[in-house]
Amino acid sequence: MKAVRLLRWSGSVLSPRTRPEFFPIRQSIHLIQCRTQATAAATIDHIEEASDLSPSQPAYIPEDVLTRLPSPPIEASRTSAKLAALHARLSLPSRLPIETLARTLVDQTADHNPKFNNSSFSVLGNDLLAYYTSEYIICQYPRLPLAVVFAAMYAYCGPKALATITREWGVQPAAAPGGEVDPGFLQFMRLPPEPQPERLGPELVSTQSAMVASPNNPNIVEKRRRSISNRTVYDDEFGEPKSSGIEQSIDLSQGVTMEKASANFVRAVIGAVYLHAGRAASKQFYKDHFMSRQLNMASLFQFRTPTKDLSKLCAREGFQPPIARILSETGRLSRHPVFVVGVFSGKEKLGEGAGSSLDEARTRAAVAALKSWYLYSPLDWKLPSDTEEANAKQWVPQMVDQGDVVV
Amino acid sequence: MSVRPTSRSIFDTLSRSSPSNHICRQCRRTLTPQQQRYASSALSSNGQSPQRTIAQRHAIPALFQSGKTQRTLVSVARRDKEEVDDAGVTGARTWEGLPIIGHGGDWKDMPETVQDDYQSWHGTALPTLSHEQLTAFLFQAIVECHTCSELGIAETLAAGSHARSLLSPDLFETATIAISPKHTIQGVQHPNLDADTTEVLQEKLQSPVESENTQTQAENTQIYLPSPEQQSFLDARIKPNNPMTFTILKRFSFLIGRRIPDPLLTTLTQKPTNTYRHLVTALNEHLAPKPANVIEKLAMNQTLANQSNVLVFPRRETPVDKEKEVGRWKIIEEELKKRGLPVLGRTKVQE
């Protein structure tokens, strides 16, 4: 497989960043906030002029100029102890410069200039994160129902999980963004406090199904229940409708929640690692920080009619219809009887469950049988992304089940 | 340590003249010591400031020029009165009613003397010596000691305390320190050493030692910097039991104008493989100027400087600094100003 030329990629994404609007042009060059990236391919005059300045001695910027900046200047990141500690704590590759790490901490609500915020990184990081997580889940559990896949995706790389990861990484939020803020803080514009109602009345809850018409999905009709297949095609990686651009722009002007800003930061870090250190480093970073998290897949299941599902499944797979048999019982006439029921398909026992009644035990046995089917994991499984490396083994297609049983 | 005494005889001060000038507190003019004494005494004797003109206040009375005791002052004052008698004024016969001339006896009215100047007991800051300078002085000391040893006057050199070079610079240029196979200093080879040099050396050694011993050679004359070949003596081992080592170290100590601390010497001589290079390095570190405050001390710490996650601030971090660091201070400032409250400190409560 042909390797992607990273330099060209990063040259377009990490173009030299200048912010001339905050300084009059007549001012000397040291007042112009000129930020360059190590991998920047393009050159402009500002860089040539700025290269005359010694990099070891950052230009002094007065405090009133700093407070007018929406985000810290690039020189500040070189002297930030917090940023250096974060770089070391995450074991980030040395090819990822500290200035880029500082940029990943600036949300687009703090600095609207896309050359200074992490929006481009987070878009790339989000796609990488979704790709790595989905292939991991599907290859490890090829028979998972799509609803469970969506739930597992949300548990691994959803906004809440990413906010938790941000907290675990020790990244603290800044109270308000600005140029005087330490670049080691996560900077975003907070949402304004919601107005308190004068009279507290009963909370109104809509009884209708909350369906949102998505402009990306022309087939969706409001108030119609969306199917799993519909979600797969039109919705995002978590099975949730994608937000429109208008909504995003409104959100940006108002502010953003800390959860969303944290999620964008983590995605931006992955994107920055991919751009600066390459595919292998980003994959390793993903393994270290995301795949190391344990998720109990069995807890994500919820069956409404497990016995019926199991019958349909056996019929679809060509097994004999399931039969529940009592394996053992105790205290049938007592106050606390216990029945152990097994679900058999012919002579094969599919599952076993215990309950205080025969129905409960049979249902539990059916649930156990369904989970054992859906949670099948091949002994030797390989990810498609592992074959992208130069000297990797050849890709062997893996079995992926046709999906869950629709009753 | 202050040397200003709390009590002192008035007359000692009066009979001594001080070279320092003083400023009149009222007119800000420079006073001579006599004027200063007169002004202070006039103020202290009356208990209130006399209404005089500047010329009167700064006039030097003839009585002060003699520098006599108080008794003399009174007699002189009486003679003044007698001179006025010519104008029809009765002269005073006793001292009663006369203004007391001289100071009131308070120590702070006395002009400063030489003894009043503060002399720090731990010495003034000596100029620092670089590694090259120390090497040059050590080379010079070894050459001089071995030369004197060959001439049989090593004991005279060891007993003396000359701080200046004994040999001419051309002799240092041609001198070579020979090192034995056991890595010790064997001797010094002088191709140009003649009888005249011996006589000059003996004369210099017998001449009295200069009084300004603290003024080292480094401050007065140029040092001969040994060539890289001549610096091979730095790899010679220090032999503590050799008497010549003591002579060399003493001569070296006089040349650099500093004592070599005993703990440093003990540490160096404990390990037999330590060379003169170790001595120069250790002495260079010892003579490095001490940091004046904590920030300098921490800034010199290379371990801290190499760690990018450590910041050393030159001052205490205040709560305002912490608020600025997270970007909250500008909001606090804006809200306080909006409410008409002071940003820092308090407003005066209007009654």
mmCIF file of C-alpha atoms in Angstrom, chain B residues 143-144 147-149 151 153 156-157 162 165-168 171 193 195-207:
data_model
loop_
_atom_site.group_PDB
_atom_site.id
_atom_site.type_symbol
_atom_site.label_atom_id
_atom_site.label_comp_id
_atom_site.label_asym_id
_atom_site.label_seq_id
_atom_site.Cartn_x
_atom_site.Cartn_y
_atom_site.Cartn_z
ATOM 1 C CA VAL B 143 57.942 26.595 37.677
ATOM 2 C CA GLU B 144 59.004 29.005 40.394
ATOM 3 C CA THR B 147 63.459 26.617 39.917
ATOM 4 C CA CYS B 148 64.082 27.739 43.481
ATOM 5 C CA SER B 149 64.513 24.136 44.511
ATOM 6 C CA LEU B 151 68.904 26.793 43.100
ATOM 7 C CA ILE B 153 66.368 28.479 47.869
ATOM 8 C CA THR B 156 63.196 30.838 51.366
ATOM 9 C CA LEU B 157 60.397 30.783 48.841
ATOM 10 C CA HIS B 162 55.455 37.302 47.589
ATOM 11 C CA SER B 165 55.962 36.899 39.772
ATOM 12 C CA LEU B 166 59.580 36.151 40.570
ATOM 13 C CA LEU B 167 60.704 35.162 37.103
ATOM 14 C CA SER B 168 60.624 37.088 33.865
ATOM 15 C CA LEU B 171 61.608 32.202 31.333
ATOM 16 C CA LEU B 193 68.411 29.908 33.103
ATOM 17 C CA ALA B 195 73.566 33.103 36.764
ATOM 18 C CA ASP B 196 71.984 36.524 36.440
ATOM 19 C CA THR B 197 68.561 35.047 36.862
ATOM 20 C CA THR B 198 69.684 33.349 40.035
ATOM 21 C CA GLU B 199 70.915 36.623 41.478
ATOM 22 C CA VAL B 200 67.742 38.462 40.511
ATOM 23 C CA LEU B 201 65.678 35.698 42.040
ATOM 24 C CA GLN B 202 67.591 35.828 45.287
ATOM 25 C CA GLU B 203 67.268 39.603 45.436
ATOM 26 C CA LYS B 204 63.549 39.410 44.915
ATOM 27 C CA LEU B 205 63.193 36.790 47.577
ATOM 28 C CA GLN B 206 65.207 38.766 50.091
ATOM 29 C CA SER B 207 63.408 42.014 49.336
#
